[in-house]
Each structure stands twice: as C-alpha cells, then as structure tokens.
Amino acid sequence: MRPEATSRRNRWLGGPRWIQRLLVAAAAFLVVALPGVPAWAHAQLASAVPAPDAALSTAPAAVTLTFNEQLNPEFTTIVVSDAGRQRVPASAPAVSGAAGTVRIEGALGEGAYTVAYRVVSTDGHTIQGSYGFTVGDAARPPVAAGESSGGLPVGVLIGIGAVGLGLAMVAGYLYFSGRRRQRGSA
Amino acid sequence: MTSRRHLLTGAAAAGLGAAAGAGVVAAAHGDSPARVAAAPGGQPALGTAIVAFHGARQAGVAEDPPAHAAFVAFTLPATADRRGLARMMRLLTDDAARLTRGEPALGDTDATLAPLPARLTVTFGFGPGLYRAAGLRPPVADLPAFRIDRLEQRWSGGDLLLQVCADDPLTVAHTQRMLIKDTRPFAAVRWVQQGFRRSPGIHAPDHTQRNVMGQLDGTANPRGAEIDPAVWNEDGSTTIVVRRMRAEIEKWDMLSVADKENAVGRRLDTGAPLSGTQEHDEPDFTKLDDSGLPAMPDFSHVTRARVTDPALKLLRRPYNYDGVPNAAGHPDAGLIFASFQKDIARQFVPVQQRLADKDLLNEWITPIGSAVFAVPPGCAEGGWIGEQVLG
C-alpha cells in the first residue's frame, strides 16, 4: 500500500491509534452482537397492587398489575393462589392499556398468597413471573419471586456481550498489527 | 449440463422400470401405509411402490402421506354441465388409475416417466361450484370469514381439486402435467400449490413431521382405528379443507425457544406438551407450575385447538412450502394445511373459530388461501370417481 494512502486514512480517522482500535472493536462488536439479540424492549412488570412482599392487614379485593407496555387482553393471564397452591376464585383479567386487574371473589382469609402472571409483549415475547403477599399475621409465602422473559437472563446477556467485546478487540488488534507488519515488510 | 445428465439418468431408470415389469406391486389402500416390496432386478422398492387406486374410498387420505404433493384447483366455465363433468371425470379417472399403477396415461407424451409411481395417489375433490354447475345442492360450503384471514384470490376457492401425492417430485410433476392436459378442455387452472414433507427413509413412517417453523406437526392426528369415525362417511366420501398458511419467519426468528414453546404449547425438541415429557403425553390443562400458572398456557395453539371427541377430530395431512425469497432475503414459506374430516361445519369450523378468536401462534402464521371440497367415494375397476354424484 502506498504511504500517502495510509496517512490519508489516518487523518480521516483522526486521534491516536488506540482510539482507532477501540472504535473498530466497538463497531465489530455491534455488528456481530446486535442482530442476534432478541428485541431488548420486553414488557416488564412496572408496579403492582398489592405490592410484592406486602404485608396487608386487610384483604385486597383485587390485584392490579401494571406493565411498561400495552397488554394484549387475549394473552393476559393473572392468577392468585393461596399457600396450599389452590387457585383463589377471581374474575378474568380486565385489561386497560398496560394494566391488568383481577377482582377476587369472596374475601381472602389470613395467610400467604402468590400472584402469578403470564403476559405477551407486543413483539410476541412471553413474560411470566410471580410474587407473594400476606394478609394478617401469616408468614411470608415461600415462593421464589421473580420474572423470566423466556429469553436469556440479563446477566447471561451481559456476560455474552462482554466475551463478544473481548473477542472483537482481540480480532481488531490482530487485524491492525497484521496490517502494520505487512506494511513494514513491503 | 448436470441437469441434462440427471434427466438422462432418470429416463434410463424409468425405462428399466418398464422393463423390470409393472407387475411388481405391493398394493395397500386404506389405513395402513403402502407396504413396500423389494422389487427384483435391482429396482429400488420406493420407486415401484403402488397405492391401489380403486376401492370404496379414494386413496390419498388415510395413508401415510408421501413426501411430495401438488394441489391443483380448477375453475369451471359458465357453460359446464353435468354431462360434460361426467365426461371429464371418466377421462381423469382413467388417467389416474393408469398413472398410479405405473402405466402411462392414454396419449401420454412422455411415457418413460410413468413406470416409477412411488406411492402415487390422485385424490379428487368437488368444490361447491361443481355441484351447482351440475344442478345439485353442494354438500360443502365456503368457510366463514375469520378475522385472522388475509386471503388472496390466487390461492382460494376452486370447483375441482386434484391432490397429487408421491414420494418423488418428478412423478408428481408428470402426473400433474398429464392430468392438467386432459382437464384443459373442461376447466381452467385456478391455482397450484406444491409442497413437501420429509422424504421416505429419513425417519420412521409414523414419525410426526416437522414444519418449516421447526414444530412437530400432526401429533394430535387420529391414528389407525381412530381415523374412520372422524374421516369417512358411510358412503366412502369425506371432505378436505386446503388453507395456505404463510409463516412470518422473520418475526418468528426473533423469539427465544421458550417464547416459541409458549406459543405452541409443546417443547420444540420432543414435541411433548408443556405439561408432560413425551410427545404423545395427553396435555394436562389442569396442571399448575410452582407459581400457580397453568403449565399449558391458555393462549397456546395446542390449548386452543384441542379436540377431545374422537368423532370431531381432524385428520391433518399438511405439506410444507418454501418458495422464492424476496430481494431482501425474506423467505416465502409456510404450510399447505390440508385436513380431512366427515363434516367441515361440525369439525373444522369450530376449531378454526377458536384459533381465530385466540391463539398466540396467530402472531406468526397468516392464512392467505382457503378452499373446501367434498371428496366423493372411490370407485371400483371400470367405474369412475364421481359416478354416484354425476352419473
């Protein structure tokens, strides 16, 4: 390669060489990683009444879950179960915008309850999760509250991203050091 | 050059087939798949396997589906009448009877393509328009409109249907060509849909096939003795629904495996319902997971499509299609859904209505074609398909 072409390219990119490498590595990471990542914008539970882990003195008449995205009424499931994993009689979910409400039929006695939901975001991903609350003096429900999006957990995604970034940087370094050697020997 | 060589090899093989004798047959008709006999003379048994054409019921319904199919629908002219239709059906029956036993049709312009029927079946269906043209009351009616439908005229309707199935695509092509040629004086081609399933020898015959979306497709089908009460009327007739379901593959590709399984209600790898562990486990819609959610999502395809009454089940006999991708590389792929049932209004419509009302899988499949046909009884040797209707 002719020297002036090289220097022109360097002027265009500007800045010290390590910045160029970082840019290339970052670009490579984006190119490699982005298309494989299923949409980031999954629906998530934004707020709930009763709130997760709430210790209530009076029984709630309804459970309302609000998500960060519009719900599709056809694909919204909300169930309330007692400590014996028996489903508490409740209405079908009434969906309004991003919120779904089930009215509990009859009064809840003292005890631990679990709210579980399975909803579908507008891009078709299923989001399900659960949390507990108690009425009266009962102990906290023994449910592992949590949310899963059906995809990889965020931690794993970040881990994959970090490994990908590392590999891309190594690749970028090898690419540029290889080119430098070529130029040197030419 | 390669294609010409293949063509020549094929012709040579076909010639050999003729020499080896068309008498090498293993006829099977009805519930059991064609038993394939080892043919003498080194002729591959798959190629010479025959499914009997004649019988009280038409072939191409209850047998294990061959790998390739062409669904050909025709439109009758306004001048069509009962006598003309009877003439057409005599001719087409004769063609089908010959071709399915590995003999050329009368006037076959490429007789060398006939000797390897490869389980060829030709099944005739009569659309509502054929009955009206004959001055008869149609036993089948067009489906009601469903809100998920995005039907295109070019894949919908039809007065006459030929379902051509065989384990070899060249056999299907030749049969389709001969039958269309002889139908031309009577009717115009309305649409042709060509599809495929796994090839013979790829897995066991009773293995459930996968569709282009990777799902096991047909697990809930009636099998063996379960077929009769769901499919066949006493006179040997049945009905077929053909719907072209476009797969929205680009959107489907955005889902994780768990998302896909929630939409279908089955594991992708084993086909087991989410409430069980094996493909043929009965889905348990009462089973709850640790948090109290039903193990089978109530909006999943399997939950919504479930039919428990054996007399109301559908015999699904679908074929995949995979057309030419567009310039952006997006596939044109999906399913040629074909189901046989005694009564479309009593069996098919309620299931389709439930799925149209609520089925998460609707996000990734779009009905773009739809047609219904009565499948008249079969015929004895010397008879013709439709003789009970048009004779």
XYZ file of C-alpha atoms in Angstrom:
577
model
C 0.000 0.000 0.000
C 1.309 3.455 -0.825
C 2.271 5.544 2.215
C 0.197 8.600 1.300
C -2.945 6.471 1.158
C -2.238 5.241 4.666
C -1.635 8.670 6.060
C -4.780 9.982 4.402
C -6.797 7.292 6.076
C -5.219 8.072 9.434
C -6.030 11.753 9.064
C -9.610 10.881 8.258
C -10.000 8.655 11.299
C -8.064 11.122 13.456
C -6.777 10.667 17.008
C -4.222 8.280 18.399
C -4.099 4.711 17.178
C -5.558 3.115 20.336
C -8.725 5.141 19.858
C -8.999 3.895 16.303
C -8.653 0.334 17.542
C -11.285 0.839 20.178
C -13.679 2.299 17.608
C -13.143 -0.595 15.249
C -13.546 -3.103 18.049
C -16.737 -1.456 19.244
C -18.121 -1.376 15.707
C -17.213 -5.020 15.230
C -18.968 -5.909 18.465
C -22.118 -4.079 17.416
C -22.140 -5.717 14.007
C -21.633 -9.169 15.484
C -23.846 -8.900 18.520
C -26.858 -6.808 17.543
C -28.670 -8.971 15.002
C -28.584 -11.995 17.309
C -30.062 -10.263 20.321
C -33.826 -10.754 20.532
C -35.502 -7.352 20.960
C -34.424 -5.585 24.138
C -37.811 -3.995 24.742
C -39.657 -6.780 26.532
C -42.635 -5.931 28.652
C -41.828 -5.802 32.343
C -43.868 -5.542 35.477
C -43.669 -1.863 36.431
C -45.867 -1.808 39.514
C -48.339 -3.993 41.361
C -51.149 -3.564 43.867
C -50.795 -5.220 46.317
C -47.051 -4.700 46.043
C -44.608 -7.620 46.096
C -43.963 -8.820 49.645
C -46.682 -6.540 51.022
C -47.943 -7.480 54.485
C -51.562 -6.355 54.455
C -53.828 -6.000 57.430
C -56.980 -6.108 55.286
C -57.634 -8.447 52.382
C -57.392 -6.891 48.915
C -60.498 -7.030 46.714
C -58.452 -7.006 43.506
C -54.942 -7.410 42.134
C -53.735 -4.897 39.555
C -50.506 -5.403 37.628
C -49.143 -2.556 35.546
C -46.529 -3.245 32.869
C -44.309 -0.898 30.913
C -46.109 -1.830 27.685
C -49.657 -2.217 26.391
C -51.107 -5.629 27.137
C -52.984 -7.784 24.699
C -56.154 -8.827 26.598
C -56.225 -12.146 24.709
C -52.838 -13.135 26.022
C -53.005 -11.961 29.632
C -53.142 -14.493 32.443
C -53.158 -13.408 36.112
C -53.802 -15.947 38.850
C -53.823 -15.660 42.654
C -53.116 -18.799 44.681
C -53.190 -19.481 48.405
C -50.461 -21.113 50.487
C -51.859 -24.535 49.579
C -51.361 -23.663 45.862
C -55.116 -23.575 45.397
C -56.313 -21.009 42.932
C -58.335 -18.216 44.566
C -61.604 -17.629 42.688
C -61.194 -14.446 40.690
C -62.562 -12.738 37.622
C -60.939 -12.989 34.206
C -58.311 -10.255 33.815
C -59.751 -6.889 32.823
C -57.119 -5.214 30.681
C -56.879 -1.482 30.308
C -53.855 -0.208 28.456
C -50.805 -1.509 30.268
C -52.702 -2.680 33.352
C -54.496 -5.928 34.072
C -56.842 -6.389 37.018
C -58.446 -9.463 38.502
C -61.231 -8.995 41.044
C -61.062 -11.502 43.869
C -64.376 -13.207 44.504
C -65.020 -13.506 48.230
C -62.746 -12.242 50.993
C -59.241 -13.599 51.382
C -58.584 -15.092 54.792
C -55.369 -14.560 56.707
C -52.459 -16.229 55.026
C -49.839 -16.126 52.338
C -50.781 -15.651 48.700
C -48.978 -15.798 45.388
C -49.733 -13.629 42.379
C -48.539 -15.141 39.100
C -48.771 -13.613 35.658
C -48.089 -14.621 32.082
C -48.421 -11.824 29.519
C -47.256 -11.281 25.988
C -45.497 -8.135 24.862
C -46.390 -6.506 21.567
C -43.464 -8.234 19.839
C -44.791 -11.609 20.919
C -42.425 -12.455 23.766
C -43.963 -14.195 26.734
C -43.193 -12.670 30.118
C -44.110 -14.537 33.226
C -43.360 -14.093 36.875
C -44.783 -14.227 40.361
C -44.577 -12.605 43.771
C -46.099 -13.081 47.192
C -48.026 -11.026 49.703
C -49.592 -11.825 53.037
C -52.847 -10.954 54.733
C -52.827 -10.725 58.520
C -50.001 -12.192 60.569
C -49.136 -15.083 58.279
C -45.550 -15.774 57.386
C -44.236 -14.654 54.021
C -45.104 -17.035 51.194
C -42.301 -19.457 50.355
C -42.328 -18.550 46.658
C -39.195 -17.537 44.883
C -40.493 -14.359 43.342
C -39.019 -13.492 40.024
C -39.566 -12.718 36.430
C -38.482 -14.529 33.347
C -38.748 -13.300 29.848
C -38.425 -16.669 28.233
C -35.112 -15.498 26.801
C -31.687 -15.446 28.372
C -31.368 -13.751 31.760
C -29.911 -10.252 31.602
C -26.760 -11.412 33.423
C -26.046 -14.018 30.796
C -26.691 -11.495 28.017
C -24.208 -9.090 29.611
C -21.707 -11.931 30.004
C -22.086 -12.900 26.344
C -21.709 -9.241 25.407
C -18.502 -8.930 27.439
C -16.984 -12.051 25.873
C -18.022 -10.814 22.413
C -16.462 -7.423 23.064
C -13.249 -9.063 24.232
C -13.065 -11.288 21.153
C -13.787 -8.346 18.862
C -10.992 -6.310 20.481
C -8.543 -9.183 20.087
C -9.616 -9.556 16.460
C -9.232 -5.830 15.880
C -5.776 -5.829 17.456
C -4.619 -8.826 15.384
C -6.025 -7.245 12.224
C -4.205 -3.975 12.720
C -0.942 -5.470 13.934
C -1.061 -7.825 10.925
C -1.513 -4.879 8.555
C 1.324 -2.999 10.220
C 3.643 -5.976 9.746
C 2.594 -6.207 6.090
C 3.314 -2.555 5.540
C 6.644 -2.902 7.330
C 7.777 -5.782 5.142
C 6.576 -4.181 1.888
C -25.089 -29.890 -18.092
C -25.653 -31.558 -14.747
C -29.370 -31.236 -15.149
C -29.285 -32.849 -18.560
C -27.260 -35.739 -17.171
C -29.764 -36.197 -14.365
C -32.576 -36.127 -16.852
C -30.916 -38.815 -18.936
C -30.220 -40.981 -15.902
C -33.825 -40.571 -14.843
C -35.093 -41.586 -18.248
C -32.826 -44.617 -18.271
C -34.051 -45.632 -14.847
C -37.623 -45.165 -15.954
C -37.006 -47.355 -18.993
C -35.505 -50.027 -16.765
C -38.566 -49.753 -14.558
C -40.796 -50.505 -17.501
C -38.660 -53.482 -18.446
C -38.468 -54.810 -14.904
C -42.207 -55.151 -15.068
C -45.084 -53.078 -13.896
C -46.350 -56.234 -12.219
C -44.114 -55.628 -9.234
C -46.585 -54.039 -6.915
C -47.397 -54.014 -3.295
C -50.877 -52.699 -3.087
C -52.200 -51.174 0.042
C -55.188 -48.985 0.456
C -56.896 -47.606 3.468
C -55.498 -47.350 6.918
C -52.084 -48.932 6.570
C -49.259 -47.274 4.695
C -48.296 -48.946 1.472
C -46.101 -51.911 2.180
C -43.047 -51.616 0.059
C -41.868 -54.818 -1.569
C -38.309 -55.400 -2.641
C -38.501 -55.431 -6.403
C -36.434 -57.853 -8.476
C -33.946 -56.600 -10.980
C -32.347 -54.157 -8.533
C -35.206 -51.737 -8.960
C -35.444 -49.560 -5.861
C -38.577 -50.560 -3.967
C -39.516 -46.959 -3.183
C -39.919 -46.110 -6.833
C -42.149 -49.033 -7.744
C -44.354 -48.933 -4.653
C -48.025 -48.671 -5.562
C -51.045 -47.497 -3.621
C -54.213 -49.080 -5.032
C -56.383 -46.545 -6.823
C -59.660 -48.478 -6.798
C -61.714 -49.008 -3.685
C -64.769 -47.850 -1.792
C -62.793 -44.814 -0.597
C -60.382 -42.675 -2.540
C -56.677 -43.127 -1.891
C -54.549 -40.204 -0.726
C -56.388 -39.645 2.536
C -55.668 -42.229 5.211
C -52.270 -43.469 4.016
C -49.060 -42.166 5.454
C -48.511 -39.041 3.315
C -45.824 -39.350 0.631
C -43.057 -36.759 0.534
C -44.309 -34.556 -2.308
C -47.673 -33.122 -3.240
C -49.319 -30.841 -5.756
C -52.751 -29.446 -5.011
C -54.293 -28.304 -8.302
C -57.581 -26.394 -8.315
C -59.655 -25.665 -11.417
C -62.411 -23.224 -12.315
C -65.287 -24.472 -14.448
C -66.611 -22.313 -17.276
C -70.170 -20.973 -17.061
C -71.132 -23.477 -19.738
C -70.188 -26.523 -17.661
C -72.965 -29.075 -17.213
C -73.486 -32.448 -15.636
C -72.841 -34.473 -18.783
C -69.638 -32.642 -19.554
C -68.454 -33.042 -15.968
C -69.141 -36.781 -16.125
C -67.098 -36.997 -19.341
C -64.246 -35.115 -17.683
C -64.283 -37.365 -14.611
C -64.311 -40.565 -16.714
C -61.227 -39.320 -18.519
C -59.393 -38.154 -15.407
C -60.263 -41.348 -13.516
C -58.772 -43.407 -16.332
C -55.601 -41.297 -16.292
C -55.286 -41.558 -12.526
C -55.922 -45.313 -12.477
C -53.155 -45.884 -15.028
C -50.597 -43.461 -13.646
C -50.991 -44.660 -10.058
C -50.105 -48.216 -11.109
C -47.083 -47.043 -13.059
C -48.557 -47.079 -16.550
C -48.619 -44.136 -18.929
C -51.871 -42.250 -19.327
C -53.613 -42.727 -22.697
C -51.813 -40.466 -25.111
C -49.018 -39.891 -22.577
C -46.441 -37.809 -24.438
C -43.677 -38.843 -22.035
C -44.494 -42.434 -21.255
C -40.983 -43.010 -19.921
C -41.899 -41.014 -16.825
C -44.753 -43.305 -15.816
C -43.117 -46.530 -14.530
C -41.990 -45.249 -11.126
C -45.219 -44.282 -9.333
C -43.511 -44.068 -5.923
C -46.784 -44.448 -3.967
C -48.557 -42.048 -6.329
C -52.106 -41.145 -5.363
C -54.571 -38.868 -7.129
C -57.463 -37.686 -4.982
C -60.383 -35.766 -6.468
C -62.345 -33.081 -4.648
C -65.510 -31.315 -5.814
C -65.988 -27.670 -4.821
C -69.398 -26.076 -4.229
C -69.335 -24.652 -7.774
C -69.104 -28.100 -9.376
C -72.319 -29.207 -7.696
C -74.071 -26.009 -8.739
C -72.873 -26.477 -12.336
C -74.363 -29.983 -12.253
C -77.632 -28.670 -10.860
C -77.019 -30.298 -7.475
C -77.061 -28.993 -3.922
C -73.436 -28.641 -2.708
C -72.644 -30.780 0.357
C -69.855 -28.340 1.299
C -69.953 -24.572 1.767
C -67.194 -21.983 1.714
C -65.760 -21.284 5.146
C -66.991 -18.251 7.059
C -64.566 -15.318 7.117
C -62.174 -15.429 10.063
C -60.631 -12.265 11.431
C -57.098 -13.664 11.007
C -57.680 -14.294 7.286
C -55.725 -12.313 4.720
C -56.963 -14.414 1.834
C -55.603 -13.914 -1.648
C -57.733 -14.811 -4.631
C -54.800 -16.615 -6.245
C -54.787 -19.279 -3.518
C -58.505 -19.506 -2.800
C -61.643 -21.279 -3.983
C -61.996 -23.770 -6.801
C -64.574 -26.039 -8.423
C -62.386 -29.117 -8.818
C -59.344 -30.214 -6.825
C -56.694 -32.755 -7.741
C -54.436 -33.761 -4.876
C -51.408 -35.491 -6.397
C -49.026 -37.136 -3.910
C -45.947 -39.314 -4.428
C -42.584 -39.970 -2.868
C -40.883 -38.491 -5.919
C -41.234 -34.940 -7.263
C -40.749 -35.951 -10.918
C -43.622 -38.408 -10.621
C -45.784 -35.633 -9.160
C -44.736 -33.246 -11.941
C -45.521 -35.727 -14.708
C -48.864 -36.700 -13.195
C -49.822 -33.076 -12.678
C -48.934 -32.303 -16.283
C -50.912 -35.218 -17.735
C -53.984 -34.505 -15.621
C -53.960 -30.781 -16.361
C -53.588 -31.549 -20.056
C -56.718 -33.700 -20.004
C -58.667 -31.237 -17.838
C -57.956 -28.291 -20.144
C -60.961 -28.810 -22.428
C -63.261 -28.709 -19.388
C -61.795 -26.255 -16.893
C -59.121 -23.620 -16.315
C -56.298 -23.941 -13.811
C -57.108 -21.707 -10.848
C -54.152 -22.355 -8.563
C -51.422 -24.889 -7.936
C -49.756 -25.365 -4.567
C -46.742 -27.628 -4.334
C -45.426 -28.884 -1.042
C -43.121 -31.354 0.607
C -42.603 -33.365 3.728
C -39.638 -35.407 4.947
C -38.527 -37.920 2.331
C -39.049 -41.656 2.846
C -36.203 -43.313 4.702
C -35.425 -40.142 6.644
C -37.303 -41.343 9.686
C -39.859 -43.967 10.721
C -43.143 -43.734 8.767
C -45.224 -42.970 11.855
C -42.846 -40.246 12.997
C -44.504 -36.824 13.241
C -43.076 -34.481 10.619
C -41.677 -31.036 11.315
C -42.907 -27.917 9.580
C -40.750 -25.035 8.345
C -41.140 -23.355 11.741
C -39.422 -26.319 13.381
C -42.501 -27.637 15.165
C -43.595 -31.243 15.204
C -46.796 -31.002 13.201
C -49.637 -33.509 13.489
C -49.052 -35.083 16.924
C -52.760 -34.950 17.761
C -53.806 -36.649 14.497
C -56.126 -39.634 14.734
C -54.222 -42.843 14.004
C -55.236 -46.331 12.871
C -58.749 -47.156 14.012
C -59.288 -43.557 15.177
C -59.366 -42.364 11.564
C -62.633 -43.984 10.493
C -65.081 -42.251 12.861
C -63.521 -38.837 12.214
C -62.996 -39.004 8.463
C -65.180 -41.382 6.498
C -68.879 -41.162 5.802
C -70.752 -44.431 5.262
C -70.776 -43.988 1.503
C -66.968 -43.664 1.441
C -66.952 -39.896 0.998
C -65.161 -37.278 3.075
C -64.226 -33.592 2.777
C -60.986 -31.646 2.501
C -60.064 -28.142 3.625
C -56.967 -26.639 1.970
C -55.574 -23.488 3.532
C -52.309 -21.781 2.710
C -50.696 -20.579 5.923
C -47.837 -18.153 5.409
C -45.209 -18.370 8.149
C -43.968 -14.961 9.296
C -40.495 -16.399 9.651
C -38.590 -13.141 10.084
C -40.714 -12.376 13.167
C -40.622 -15.980 14.367
C -36.812 -15.853 14.251
C -36.883 -13.072 16.866
C -38.267 -15.421 19.514
C -36.375 -17.499 22.025
C -37.080 -21.210 22.221
C -39.173 -20.639 25.377
C -41.258 -17.987 23.585
C -41.895 -20.383 20.706
C -42.832 -23.185 23.093
C -45.293 -20.930 24.932
C -46.950 -20.016 21.648
C -47.351 -23.633 20.601
C -47.797 -25.316 23.998
C -45.230 -28.004 23.164
C -41.485 -28.449 23.535
C -39.769 -27.769 20.257
C -37.316 -30.671 20.525
C -39.507 -33.521 21.741
C -42.961 -32.203 20.880
C -44.060 -33.016 24.432
C -46.856 -30.820 25.790
C -45.536 -28.301 28.331
C -47.431 -30.316 30.967
C -45.658 -33.577 30.089
C -42.425 -35.203 28.994
C -43.217 -37.272 25.864
C -44.659 -36.267 22.504
C -47.798 -38.356 22.902
C -48.497 -37.468 26.546
C -52.024 -36.098 26.784
C -51.786 -32.377 27.502
C -52.911 -31.738 31.091
C -54.682 -28.402 31.122
C -55.216 -28.554 34.901
C -51.537 -28.885 35.756
C -50.096 -25.818 37.502
C -46.477 -24.771 37.844
C -44.944 -23.745 41.181
C -46.317 -20.222 40.945
C -49.850 -21.362 40.184
C -49.826 -20.669 36.425
C -51.278 -23.364 34.159
C -48.403 -25.405 32.677
C -50.195 -25.248 29.328
C -50.602 -21.514 28.565
C -54.290 -20.871 27.962
C -53.473 -18.930 24.791
C -51.206 -21.592 23.277
C -52.043 -23.241 19.966
C -52.427 -26.721 21.458
C -54.714 -25.471 24.244
C -56.952 -23.661 21.783
C -57.007 -26.338 19.067
C -57.729 -29.240 21.416
C -60.465 -31.639 20.347
C -61.317 -34.500 22.700
C -64.351 -36.084 20.998
C -62.876 -38.722 18.623
C -65.692 -38.094 16.136
C -64.762 -34.407 15.907
C -61.024 -34.746 15.309
C -59.425 -33.598 12.062
C -57.055 -35.758 10.035
C -54.347 -33.229 9.198
C -52.282 -34.027 6.127
C -50.280 -30.842 5.609
C -47.326 -30.159 3.336
C -44.622 -27.526 3.775
C -43.989 -24.969 1.085
C -40.861 -22.940 0.535
C -40.994 -20.544 -2.394
C -38.533 -17.993 -3.669
C -37.232 -15.465 -1.122
C -37.690 -11.799 -1.977
C -34.795 -9.453 -2.762
C -34.337 -8.735 0.936
C -33.863 -12.450 1.550
C -37.120 -12.920 3.416
C -38.480 -16.430 2.883
C -41.793 -17.196 1.218
C -42.520 -20.262 3.304
C -45.321 -21.838 5.248
C -47.743 -24.693 5.340
C -50.256 -26.033 2.852
C -52.695 -27.030 5.561
C -54.868 -29.894 4.382
C -57.335 -31.648 6.651
C -59.834 -34.417 6.030
C -62.989 -34.710 8.098
C -66.523 -36.051 7.700
C -68.142 -32.671 8.096
C -66.401 -29.300 7.696
C -69.048 -27.273 9.529
C -69.164 -29.628 12.514
C -65.451 -30.467 12.798
C -63.214 -27.907 11.101
C -65.075 -24.614 11.593
C -65.304 -24.740 15.424
C -61.561 -25.410 15.757
C -60.663 -22.671 13.290
C -63.048 -20.287 15.067
C -61.389 -20.948 18.434
C -57.956 -20.411 16.900
C -59.097 -17.210 15.179
C -60.518 -15.900 18.469
C -57.385 -16.565 20.475
C -54.139 -18.354 19.638
C -50.741 -16.822 20.297
C -49.370 -18.630 17.244
C -51.525 -16.311 15.087
C -48.799 -13.702 15.568
C -46.565 -15.754 13.254
C -48.927 -17.505 10.830
C -51.276 -15.861 8.320
C -53.953 -17.666 6.292
C -53.546 -16.412 2.713
C -55.535 -19.086 0.883
C -58.627 -21.143 1.600
C -60.721 -23.698 -0.256
C -63.140 -26.513 0.577
C -64.050 -29.598 -1.412
C -66.203 -32.672 -0.988
C -64.199 -35.829 -1.628
C -66.589 -38.266 -3.331
C -66.344 -42.021 -2.702
C -63.806 -44.137 -4.551
C -64.723 -46.368 -7.448
C -64.339 -49.987 -8.467
C -62.314 -51.005 -11.503
C -64.253 -49.897 -14.577
C -66.055 -47.210 -12.576
C -65.187 -43.544 -12.271
C -64.777 -41.045 -9.462
C -67.949 -39.016 -9.081
C -70.266 -41.615 -10.635
C -72.503 -41.504 -7.529
C -72.756 -37.716 -7.856
C -72.795 -37.080 -11.609
C -73.821 -40.454 -13.060
